[in-house]
């Protein structure tokens, strides 16, 4: 266990408080010292399939909540985001088993409209919480996924929300 934690620590780079443009993504964020970034080597080993690998991932200091960034090839125009809020919950329900709760909202931040989907599923010891933030960037789908269990998210909510609220689409 100690060896695994040491290995994970070595694979992570500390995130800094200054605005950072994420490599290969049209996104700028303002991380803080309570977040670390998982390096590409770690992402490649954790997500061997490039099609399902996030481009960039931050993790909370307690290593319990992740914030992953993906710029998908799927087309999404800015004018389609509101419709996504109405349509995508059915897709989530068809693809994710055991959903206990699901909320969909249209939000404004980072200079544009975002679809927000928050859902919980049963987990060992605590429910799992997933939040998908979806917007259009270059007419492609930009997805930010916040993952953790409910209790861990609650403990890390301020740090995660600060990061999410700092997202700017370039």
PDB file of C-alpha atoms in Angstrom:
ATOM      1  CA  UNK A   1       0.000   0.000   0.000  1.00  0.00           C
ATOM      2  CA  UNK A   2       2.762   2.422   0.952  1.00  0.00           C
ATOM      3  CA  UNK A   3       4.594   1.595  -2.293  1.00  0.00           C
ATOM      4  CA  UNK A   4       1.431   2.235  -4.338  1.00  0.00           C
ATOM      5  CA  UNK A   5       0.919   5.649  -2.736  1.00  0.00           C
ATOM      6  CA  UNK A   6       4.543   6.565  -3.364  1.00  0.00           C
ATOM      7  CA  UNK A   7       4.211   5.495  -6.999  1.00  0.00           C
ATOM      8  CA  UNK A   8       1.023   7.519  -7.418  1.00  0.00           C
ATOM      9  CA  UNK A   9       2.685  10.567  -5.870  1.00  0.00           C
ATOM     10  CA  UNK A  10       5.612  10.264  -8.266  1.00  0.00           C
ATOM     11  CA  UNK A  11       3.236  10.069 -11.230  1.00  0.00           C
ATOM     12  CA  UNK A  12       1.483  13.271 -10.224  1.00  0.00           C
ATOM     13  CA  UNK A  13       2.639  16.825 -10.734  1.00  0.00           C
ATOM     14  CA  UNK A  14       1.539  19.593  -8.412  1.00  0.00           C
ATOM     15  CA  UNK A  15      -0.933  22.065  -9.831  1.00  0.00           C
ATOM     16  CA  UNK A  16      -0.244  25.762  -9.431  1.00  0.00           C
ATOM     17  CA  UNK A  17      -2.612  28.657  -8.685  1.00  0.00           C
ATOM     18  CA  UNK A  18      -1.783  30.657 -11.831  1.00  0.00           C
ATOM     19  CA  UNK A  19      -4.027  30.199 -14.887  1.00  0.00           C
ATOM     20  CA  UNK A  20      -2.948  27.186 -16.928  1.00  0.00           C
ATOM     21  CA  UNK A  21      -3.855  26.355 -20.521  1.00  0.00           C
ATOM     22  CA  UNK A  22      -4.363  22.612 -20.670  1.00  0.00           C
ATOM     23  CA  UNK A  23      -2.275  20.901 -23.374  1.00  0.00           C
ATOM     24  CA  UNK A  24      -4.225  19.851 -26.480  1.00  0.00           C
ATOM     25  CA  UNK A  25      -7.433  21.383 -25.087  1.00  0.00           C
ATOM     26  CA  UNK A  26      -9.051  24.763 -25.739  1.00  0.00           C
ATOM     27  CA  UNK A  27      -9.302  25.333 -21.981  1.00  0.00           C
ATOM     28  CA  UNK A  28      -7.681  27.515 -19.338  1.00  0.00           C
ATOM     29  CA  UNK A  29      -8.182  26.759 -15.625  1.00  0.00           C
ATOM     30  CA  UNK A  30      -6.893  28.078 -12.316  1.00  0.00           C
ATOM     31  CA  UNK A  31      -5.900  25.061 -10.199  1.00  0.00           C
ATOM     32  CA  UNK A  32      -4.705  25.423  -6.633  1.00  0.00           C
ATOM     33  CA  UNK A  33      -2.322  23.671  -4.251  1.00  0.00           C
ATOM     34  CA  UNK A  34      -5.071  21.287  -3.074  1.00  0.00           C
ATOM     35  CA  UNK A  35      -5.163  19.694  -6.523  1.00  0.00           C
ATOM     36  CA  UNK A  36      -2.576  17.675  -8.375  1.00  0.00           C
ATOM     37  CA  UNK A  37      -2.491  16.770 -12.024  1.00  0.00           C
ATOM     38  CA  UNK A  38      -2.088  13.208 -13.170  1.00  0.00           C
ATOM     39  CA  UNK A  39       0.693  13.070 -15.734  1.00  0.00           C
ATOM     40  CA  UNK A  40       0.312  11.552 -19.199  1.00  0.00           C
ATOM     41  CA  UNK A  41       2.296   8.446 -18.299  1.00  0.00           C
ATOM     42  CA  UNK A  42      -0.128   7.663 -15.483  1.00  0.00           C
ATOM     43  CA  UNK A  43      -3.146   8.367 -17.728  1.00  0.00           C
ATOM     44  CA  UNK A  44      -1.805   6.042 -20.414  1.00  0.00           C
ATOM     45  CA  UNK A  45      -1.404   3.205 -17.919  1.00  0.00           C
ATOM     46  CA  UNK A  46      -4.740   3.863 -16.187  1.00  0.00           C
ATOM     47  CA  UNK A  47      -6.604   4.293 -19.515  1.00  0.00           C
ATOM     48  CA  UNK A  48      -4.811   2.063 -22.060  1.00  0.00           C
ATOM     49  CA  UNK A  49      -7.465   2.679 -24.723  1.00  0.00           C
ATOM     50  CA  UNK A  50      -6.824   6.131 -26.253  1.00  0.00           C
ATOM     51  CA  UNK A  51     -10.500   6.381 -27.233  1.00  0.00           C
ATOM     52  CA  UNK A  52     -11.589   6.388 -23.573  1.00  0.00           C
ATOM     53  CA  UNK A  53      -8.605   8.224 -22.080  1.00  0.00           C
ATOM     54  CA  UNK A  54      -9.247  11.744 -20.763  1.00  0.00           C
ATOM     55  CA  UNK A  55      -6.853  14.367 -22.081  1.00  0.00           C
ATOM     56  CA  UNK A  56      -6.197  15.853 -18.654  1.00  0.00           C
ATOM     57  CA  UNK A  57      -7.082  14.927 -15.055  1.00  0.00           C
ATOM     58  CA  UNK A  58      -6.804  16.742 -11.748  1.00  0.00           C
ATOM     59  CA  UNK A  59      -7.144  14.878  -8.454  1.00  0.00           C
ATOM     60  CA  UNK A  60      -7.870  16.232  -4.990  1.00  0.00           C
ATOM     61  CA  UNK A  61      -5.128  16.199  -2.403  1.00  0.00           C
ATOM     62  CA  UNK A  62      -6.757  13.249  -0.589  1.00  0.00           C
ATOM     63  CA  UNK A  63      -6.879  11.383  -3.948  1.00  0.00           C
ATOM     64  CA  UNK A  64     -10.626  10.856  -3.668  1.00  0.00           C
ATOM     65  CA  UNK A  65     -12.184  13.104  -6.349  1.00  0.00           C
ATOM     66  CA  UNK A  66     -11.067  13.491  -9.954  1.00  0.00           C
ATOM     67  CA  UNK A  67     -11.821  16.195 -12.503  1.00  0.00           C
ATOM     68  CA  UNK A  68     -11.238  14.902 -16.036  1.00  0.00           C
ATOM     69  CA  UNK A  69     -11.215  16.908 -19.269  1.00  0.00           C
ATOM     70  CA  UNK A  70     -12.078  15.463 -22.685  1.00  0.00           C
ATOM     71  CA  UNK A  71     -12.421  17.210 -26.038  1.00  0.00           C
ATOM     72  CA  UNK A  72     -14.416  14.673 -27.971  1.00  0.00           C
ATOM     73  CA  UNK A  73     -14.706  14.351 -31.723  1.00  0.00           C
ATOM     74  CA  UNK A  74     -18.505  14.427 -31.377  1.00  0.00           C
ATOM     75  CA  UNK A  75     -19.968  17.511 -32.989  1.00  0.00           C
ATOM     76  CA  UNK A  76     -21.811  19.961 -30.743  1.00  0.00           C
ATOM     77  CA  UNK A  77     -22.761  23.491 -31.744  1.00  0.00           C
ATOM     78  CA  UNK A  78     -23.257  26.140 -29.070  1.00  0.00           C
ATOM     79  CA  UNK A  79     -26.913  26.380 -30.132  1.00  0.00           C
ATOM     80  CA  UNK A  80     -27.437  22.687 -29.268  1.00  0.00           C
ATOM     81  CA  UNK A  81     -26.489  22.840 -25.591  1.00  0.00           C
ATOM     82  CA  UNK A  82     -29.958  23.713 -24.318  1.00  0.00           C
ATOM     83  CA  UNK A  83     -31.420  20.770 -26.256  1.00  0.00           C
ATOM     84  CA  UNK A  84     -28.753  18.509 -24.793  1.00  0.00           C
ATOM     85  CA  UNK A  85     -30.030  19.319 -21.293  1.00  0.00           C
ATOM     86  CA  UNK A  86     -33.441  17.955 -22.285  1.00  0.00           C
ATOM     87  CA  UNK A  87     -32.258  14.964 -24.320  1.00  0.00           C
ATOM     88  CA  UNK A  88     -29.133  13.600 -22.624  1.00  0.00           C
ATOM     89  CA  UNK A  89     -30.700  12.348 -19.352  1.00  0.00           C
ATOM     90  CA  UNK A  90     -32.404   9.558 -21.336  1.00  0.00           C
ATOM     91  CA  UNK A  91     -29.010   8.577 -22.797  1.00  0.00           C
ATOM     92  CA  UNK A  92     -27.413   8.535 -19.338  1.00  0.00           C
ATOM     93  CA  UNK A  93     -30.255   6.398 -17.947  1.00  0.00           C
ATOM     94  CA  UNK A  94     -29.898   3.918 -20.834  1.00  0.00           C
ATOM     95  CA  UNK A  95     -26.108   3.610 -20.421  1.00  0.00           C
ATOM     96  CA  UNK A  96     -25.660   3.737 -16.642  1.00  0.00           C
ATOM     97  CA  UNK A  97     -27.343   1.071 -14.539  1.00  0.00           C
ATOM     98  CA  UNK A  98     -28.772   1.679 -11.087  1.00  0.00           C
ATOM     99  CA  UNK A  99     -29.115   5.466 -11.231  1.00  0.00           C
ATOM    100  CA  UNK A 100     -30.534   6.680  -7.921  1.00  0.00           C
ATOM    101  CA  UNK A 101     -30.814  10.360  -8.827  1.00  0.00           C
ATOM    102  CA  UNK A 102     -30.222  12.470 -11.924  1.00  0.00           C
ATOM    103  CA  UNK A 103     -30.407  16.251 -12.321  1.00  0.00           C
ATOM    104  CA  UNK A 104     -29.929  18.199 -15.538  1.00  0.00           C
ATOM    105  CA  UNK A 105     -29.384  21.971 -15.705  1.00  0.00           C
ATOM    106  CA  UNK A 106     -28.314  24.678 -18.104  1.00  0.00           C
ATOM    107  CA  UNK A 107     -25.550  26.820 -16.587  1.00  0.00           C
ATOM    108  CA  UNK A 108     -23.654  29.945 -17.618  1.00  0.00           C
ATOM    109  CA  UNK A 109     -19.955  30.168 -16.756  1.00  0.00           C
ATOM    110  CA  UNK A 110     -16.581  30.317 -18.427  1.00  0.00           C
ATOM    111  CA  UNK A 111     -17.901  32.598 -21.113  1.00  0.00           C
ATOM    112  CA  UNK A 112     -20.654  30.314 -22.357  1.00  0.00           C
ATOM    113  CA  UNK A 113     -23.498  27.875 -21.805  1.00  0.00           C
ATOM    114  CA  UNK A 114     -22.878  24.484 -20.232  1.00  0.00           C
ATOM    115  CA  UNK A 115     -25.133  21.465 -19.773  1.00  0.00           C
ATOM    116  CA  UNK A 116     -24.725  19.999 -16.285  1.00  0.00           C
ATOM    117  CA  UNK A 117     -25.713  16.423 -15.426  1.00  0.00           C
ATOM    118  CA  UNK A 118     -25.295  15.200 -11.845  1.00  0.00           C
ATOM    119  CA  UNK A 119     -26.171  11.614 -11.015  1.00  0.00           C
ATOM    120  CA  UNK A 120     -25.582   9.094  -8.266  1.00  0.00           C
ATOM    121  CA  UNK A 121     -25.279   5.334  -8.417  1.00  0.00           C
ATOM    122  CA  UNK A 122     -24.905   2.747  -5.656  1.00  0.00           C
ATOM    123  CA  UNK A 123     -21.360   2.107  -4.466  1.00  0.00           C
ATOM    124  CA  UNK A 124     -19.570   0.111  -1.804  1.00  0.00           C
ATOM    125  CA  UNK A 125     -20.010   1.989   1.462  1.00  0.00           C
ATOM    126  CA  UNK A 126     -21.248   5.184  -0.209  1.00  0.00           C
ATOM    127  CA  UNK A 127     -23.040   6.246  -3.368  1.00  0.00           C
ATOM    128  CA  UNK A 128     -20.926   7.268  -6.344  1.00  0.00           C
ATOM    129  CA  UNK A 129     -21.406  10.820  -7.616  1.00  0.00           C
ATOM    130  CA  UNK A 130     -20.727  11.817 -11.216  1.00  0.00           C
ATOM    131  CA  UNK A 131     -21.066  15.261 -12.685  1.00  0.00           C
ATOM    132  CA  UNK A 132     -20.756  15.916 -16.394  1.00  0.00           C
ATOM    133  CA  UNK A 133     -20.280  19.484 -17.591  1.00  0.00           C
ATOM    134  CA  UNK A 134     -20.690  19.706 -21.368  1.00  0.00           C
ATOM    135  CA  UNK A 135     -20.190  22.642 -23.723  1.00  0.00           C
ATOM    136  CA  UNK A 136     -19.216  23.388 -27.293  1.00  0.00           C
ATOM    137  CA  UNK A 137     -15.604  24.231 -28.119  1.00  0.00           C
ATOM    138  CA  UNK A 138     -14.726  24.604 -31.781  1.00  0.00           C
ATOM    139  CA  UNK A 139     -18.070  22.914 -32.590  1.00  0.00           C
ATOM    140  CA  UNK A 140     -16.871  19.820 -30.724  1.00  0.00           C
ATOM    141  CA  UNK A 141     -18.064  18.447 -27.412  1.00  0.00           C
ATOM    142  CA  UNK A 142     -15.959  19.492 -24.424  1.00  0.00           C
ATOM    143  CA  UNK A 143     -16.725  17.312 -21.380  1.00  0.00           C
ATOM    144  CA  UNK A 144     -15.556  17.828 -17.812  1.00  0.00           C
ATOM    145  CA  UNK A 145     -16.294  14.834 -15.560  1.00  0.00           C
ATOM    146  CA  UNK A 146     -16.153  15.187 -11.783  1.00  0.00           C
ATOM    147  CA  UNK A 147     -16.079  11.765 -10.075  1.00  0.00           C
ATOM    148  CA  UNK A 148     -15.982  10.548  -6.509  1.00  0.00           C
ATOM    149  CA  UNK A 149     -18.222   9.155  -3.845  1.00  0.00           C
ATOM    150  CA  UNK A 150     -20.782  11.438  -2.212  1.00  0.00           C
ATOM    151  CA  UNK A 151     -18.947  11.903   1.100  1.00  0.00           C
ATOM    152  CA  UNK A 152     -15.576  12.554  -0.545  1.00  0.00           C
ATOM    153  CA  UNK A 153     -17.125  15.030  -2.949  1.00  0.00           C
ATOM    154  CA  UNK A 154     -18.764  16.855  -0.034  1.00  0.00           C
ATOM    155  CA  UNK A 155     -15.392  17.161   1.744  1.00  0.00           C
ATOM    156  CA  UNK A 156     -13.719  18.433  -1.431  1.00  0.00           C
ATOM    157  CA  UNK A 157     -16.591  20.446  -2.884  1.00  0.00           C
ATOM    158  CA  UNK A 158     -15.058  23.916  -2.393  1.00  0.00           C
ATOM    159  CA  UNK A 159     -11.805  22.931  -4.131  1.00  0.00           C
ATOM    160  CA  UNK A 160     -13.608  21.193  -6.990  1.00  0.00           C
ATOM    161  CA  UNK A 161     -16.137  24.014  -7.484  1.00  0.00           C
ATOM    162  CA  UNK A 162     -13.328  26.596  -7.537  1.00  0.00           C
ATOM    163  CA  UNK A 163     -11.616  24.650 -10.305  1.00  0.00           C
ATOM    164  CA  UNK A 164     -14.861  24.155 -12.249  1.00  0.00           C
ATOM    165  CA  UNK A 165     -15.792  27.825 -11.913  1.00  0.00           C
ATOM    166  CA  UNK A 166     -12.353  28.834 -13.211  1.00  0.00           C
ATOM    167  CA  UNK A 167     -12.762  26.970 -16.527  1.00  0.00           C
ATOM    168  CA  UNK A 168     -12.500  29.247 -19.541  1.00  0.00           C
ATOM    169  CA  UNK A 169     -12.960  27.992 -23.084  1.00  0.00           C
ATOM    170  CA  UNK A 170     -10.315  29.569 -25.315  1.00  0.00           C
TER     171      UNK A 170
END
